PDB file of C-alpha atoms in Angstrom:
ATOM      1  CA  UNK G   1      17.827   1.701  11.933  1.00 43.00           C
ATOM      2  CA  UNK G   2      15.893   5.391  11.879  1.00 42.00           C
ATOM      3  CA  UNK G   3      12.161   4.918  10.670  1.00 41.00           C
ATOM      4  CA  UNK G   4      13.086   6.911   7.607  1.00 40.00           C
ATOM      5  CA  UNK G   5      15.881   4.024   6.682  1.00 38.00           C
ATOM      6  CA  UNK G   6      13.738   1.221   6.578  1.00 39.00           C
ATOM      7  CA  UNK G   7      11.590   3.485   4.332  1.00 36.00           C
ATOM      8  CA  UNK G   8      14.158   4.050   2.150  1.00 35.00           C
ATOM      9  CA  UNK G   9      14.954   0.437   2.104  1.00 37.00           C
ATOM     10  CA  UNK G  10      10.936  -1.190   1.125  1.00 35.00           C
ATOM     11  CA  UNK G  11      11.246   1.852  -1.532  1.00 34.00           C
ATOM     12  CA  UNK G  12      14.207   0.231  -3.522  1.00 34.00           C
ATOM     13  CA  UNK G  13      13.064  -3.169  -2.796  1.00 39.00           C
ATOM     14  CA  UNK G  14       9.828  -2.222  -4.665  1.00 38.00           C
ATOM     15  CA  UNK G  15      11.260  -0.685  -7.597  1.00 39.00           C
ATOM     16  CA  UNK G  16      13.533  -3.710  -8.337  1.00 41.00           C
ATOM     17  CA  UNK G  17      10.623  -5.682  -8.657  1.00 39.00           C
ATOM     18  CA  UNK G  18       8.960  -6.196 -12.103  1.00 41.00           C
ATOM     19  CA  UNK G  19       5.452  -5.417 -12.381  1.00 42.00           C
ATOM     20  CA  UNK G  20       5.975  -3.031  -9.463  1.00 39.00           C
ATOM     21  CA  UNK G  21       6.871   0.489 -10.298  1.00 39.00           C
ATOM     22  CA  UNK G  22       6.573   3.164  -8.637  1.00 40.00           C
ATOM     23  CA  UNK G  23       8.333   6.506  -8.036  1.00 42.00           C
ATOM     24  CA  UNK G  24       7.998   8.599  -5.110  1.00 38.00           C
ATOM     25  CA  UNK G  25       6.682  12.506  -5.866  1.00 41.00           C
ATOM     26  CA  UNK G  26       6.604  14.067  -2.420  1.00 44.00           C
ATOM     27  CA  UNK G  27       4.621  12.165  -0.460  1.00 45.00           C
ATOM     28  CA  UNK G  28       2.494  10.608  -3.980  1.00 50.00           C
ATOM     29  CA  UNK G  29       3.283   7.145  -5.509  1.00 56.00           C
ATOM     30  CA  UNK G  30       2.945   6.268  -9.345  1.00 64.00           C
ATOM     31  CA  UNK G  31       1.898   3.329  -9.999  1.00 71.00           C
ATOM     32  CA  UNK G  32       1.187   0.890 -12.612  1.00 75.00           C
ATOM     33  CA  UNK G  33      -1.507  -1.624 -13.137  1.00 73.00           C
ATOM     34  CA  UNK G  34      -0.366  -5.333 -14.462  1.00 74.00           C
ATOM     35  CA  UNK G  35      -0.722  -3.816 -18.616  1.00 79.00           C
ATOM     36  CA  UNK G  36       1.655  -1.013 -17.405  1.00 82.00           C
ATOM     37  CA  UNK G  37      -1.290   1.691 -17.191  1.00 84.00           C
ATOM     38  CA  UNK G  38      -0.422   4.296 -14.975  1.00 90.00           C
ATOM     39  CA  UNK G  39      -3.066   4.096 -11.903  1.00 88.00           C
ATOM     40  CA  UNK G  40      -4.241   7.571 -11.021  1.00 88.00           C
ATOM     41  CA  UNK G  41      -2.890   7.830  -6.843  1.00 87.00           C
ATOM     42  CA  UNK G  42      -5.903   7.451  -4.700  1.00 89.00           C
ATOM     43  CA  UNK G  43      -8.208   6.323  -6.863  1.00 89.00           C
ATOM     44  CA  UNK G  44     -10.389   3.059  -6.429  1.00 88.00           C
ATOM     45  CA  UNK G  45      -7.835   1.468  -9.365  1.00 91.00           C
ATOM     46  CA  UNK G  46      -4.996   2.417  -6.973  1.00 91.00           C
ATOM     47  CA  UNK G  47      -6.592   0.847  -3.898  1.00 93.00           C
ATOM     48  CA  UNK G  48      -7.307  -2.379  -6.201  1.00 93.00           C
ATOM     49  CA  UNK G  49      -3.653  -2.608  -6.977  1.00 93.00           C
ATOM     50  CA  UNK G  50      -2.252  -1.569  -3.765  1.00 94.00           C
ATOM     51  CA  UNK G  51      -4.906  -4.669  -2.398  1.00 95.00           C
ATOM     52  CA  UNK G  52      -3.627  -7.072  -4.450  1.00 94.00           C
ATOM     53  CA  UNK G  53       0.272  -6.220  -3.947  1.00 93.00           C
ATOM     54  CA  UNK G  54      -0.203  -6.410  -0.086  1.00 95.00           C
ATOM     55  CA  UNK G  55      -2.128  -9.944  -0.668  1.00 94.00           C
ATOM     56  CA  UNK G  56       0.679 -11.377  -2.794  1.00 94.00           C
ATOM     57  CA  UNK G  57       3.558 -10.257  -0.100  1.00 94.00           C
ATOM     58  CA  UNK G  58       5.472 -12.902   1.371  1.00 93.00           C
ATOM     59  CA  UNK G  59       7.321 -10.638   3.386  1.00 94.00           C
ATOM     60  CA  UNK G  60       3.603  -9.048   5.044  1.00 92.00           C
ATOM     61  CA  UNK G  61       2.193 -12.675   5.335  1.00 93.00           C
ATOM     62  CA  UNK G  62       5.581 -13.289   7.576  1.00 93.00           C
ATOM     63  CA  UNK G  63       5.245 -10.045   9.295  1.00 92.00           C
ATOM     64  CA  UNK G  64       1.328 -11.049   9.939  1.00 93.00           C
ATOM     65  CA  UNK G  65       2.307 -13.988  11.323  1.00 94.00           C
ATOM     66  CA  UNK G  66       3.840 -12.140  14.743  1.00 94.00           C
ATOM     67  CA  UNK G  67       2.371  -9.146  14.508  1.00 94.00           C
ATOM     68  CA  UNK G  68      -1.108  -7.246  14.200  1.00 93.00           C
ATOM     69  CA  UNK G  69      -2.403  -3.834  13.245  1.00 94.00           C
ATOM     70  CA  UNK G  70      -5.557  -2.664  11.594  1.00 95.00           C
ATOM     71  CA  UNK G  71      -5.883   0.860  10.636  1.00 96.00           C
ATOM     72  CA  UNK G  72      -7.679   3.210   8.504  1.00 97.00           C
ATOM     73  CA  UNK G  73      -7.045   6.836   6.562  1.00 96.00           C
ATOM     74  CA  UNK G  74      -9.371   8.841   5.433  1.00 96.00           C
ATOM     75  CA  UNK G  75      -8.281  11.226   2.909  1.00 94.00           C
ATOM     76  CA  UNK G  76     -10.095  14.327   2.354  1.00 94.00           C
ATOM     77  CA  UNK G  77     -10.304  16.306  -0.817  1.00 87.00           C
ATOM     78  CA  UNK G  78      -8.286  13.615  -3.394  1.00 82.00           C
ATOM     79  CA  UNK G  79      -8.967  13.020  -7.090  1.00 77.00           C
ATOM     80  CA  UNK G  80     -11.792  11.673  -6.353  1.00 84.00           C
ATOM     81  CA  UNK G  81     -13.319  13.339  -3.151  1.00 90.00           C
ATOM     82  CA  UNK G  82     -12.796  11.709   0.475  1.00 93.00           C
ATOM     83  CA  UNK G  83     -11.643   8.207  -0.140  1.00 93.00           C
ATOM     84  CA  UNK G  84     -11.169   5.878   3.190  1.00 95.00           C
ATOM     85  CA  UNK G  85      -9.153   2.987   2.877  1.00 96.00           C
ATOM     86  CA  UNK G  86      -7.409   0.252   5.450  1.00 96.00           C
ATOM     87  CA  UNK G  87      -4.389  -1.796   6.276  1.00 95.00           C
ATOM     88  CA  UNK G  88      -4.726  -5.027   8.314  1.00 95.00           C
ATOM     89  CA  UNK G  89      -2.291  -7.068   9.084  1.00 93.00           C
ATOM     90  CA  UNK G  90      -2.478  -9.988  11.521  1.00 92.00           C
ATOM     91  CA  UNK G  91      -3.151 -14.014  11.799  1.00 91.00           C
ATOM     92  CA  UNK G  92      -0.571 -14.487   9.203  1.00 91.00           C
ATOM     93  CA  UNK G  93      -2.736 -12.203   6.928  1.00 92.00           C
ATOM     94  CA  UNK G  94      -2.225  -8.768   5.118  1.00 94.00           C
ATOM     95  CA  UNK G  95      -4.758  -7.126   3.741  1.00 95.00           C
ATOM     96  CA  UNK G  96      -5.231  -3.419   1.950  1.00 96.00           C
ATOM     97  CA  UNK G  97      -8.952  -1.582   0.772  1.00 96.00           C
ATOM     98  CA  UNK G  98     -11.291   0.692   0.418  1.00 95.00           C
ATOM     99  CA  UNK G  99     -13.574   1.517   3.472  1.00 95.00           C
ATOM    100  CA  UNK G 100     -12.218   1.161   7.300  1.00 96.00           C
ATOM    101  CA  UNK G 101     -10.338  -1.969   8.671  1.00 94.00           C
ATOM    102  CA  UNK G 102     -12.581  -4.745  10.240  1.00 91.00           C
ATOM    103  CA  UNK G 103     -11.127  -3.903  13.402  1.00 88.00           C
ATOM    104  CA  UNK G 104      -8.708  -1.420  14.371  1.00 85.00           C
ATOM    105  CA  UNK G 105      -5.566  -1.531  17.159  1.00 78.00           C
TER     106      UNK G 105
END
């Protein structure tokens, strides 16, 4: 299966979950807090959410069990200026926020 595939696959797992819209705008997500707010994308309530959706996967706790990655994007010129944030995933742990991963592969 083509990178793009699986893509297309986590995106309409996601939306069939409750709690968990999104919709894709070019390369932007919507996204809504637990009232149904709509989070502004790259905003510190975004990276909140985001954090706590990657901490209450199942399916990235399994995937941290066997694998590992930490990385970090820094995006320049957002809503709200140059925002960094991270993804780590490894010792059977997932974990998404603001600032640069602990420790990067």
């Amino acid at each position: 299966m083509s990178e793009r595939s699986e893509r297309t696959d986590i995106t309409s797992e996601r939306s069939e979950r409750p709690n968990n819209s999104h919709e894709r705008t070019g390369e932007r997500s919507e996204r809504t807090d637990r009232n149904g707010e709509t989070v502004r994308y790259l905003s510190l309530q975004w990276i909140t959410e985001l954090s706590r959706e990657v901490a209450e996967s199942e399916q990235l706790a399994t995937l941290a069990a066997d694998h590992s990655i930490g990385l970090t994007q820094v995006v320049t010129d957002g809503p709200e200026g140059t925002i960094t944030y991270h993804l780590e995933v490894r010792d059977g742990d997932a974990r998404f926020g603001a600032g640069p991963a602990a420790r990067e592969d």
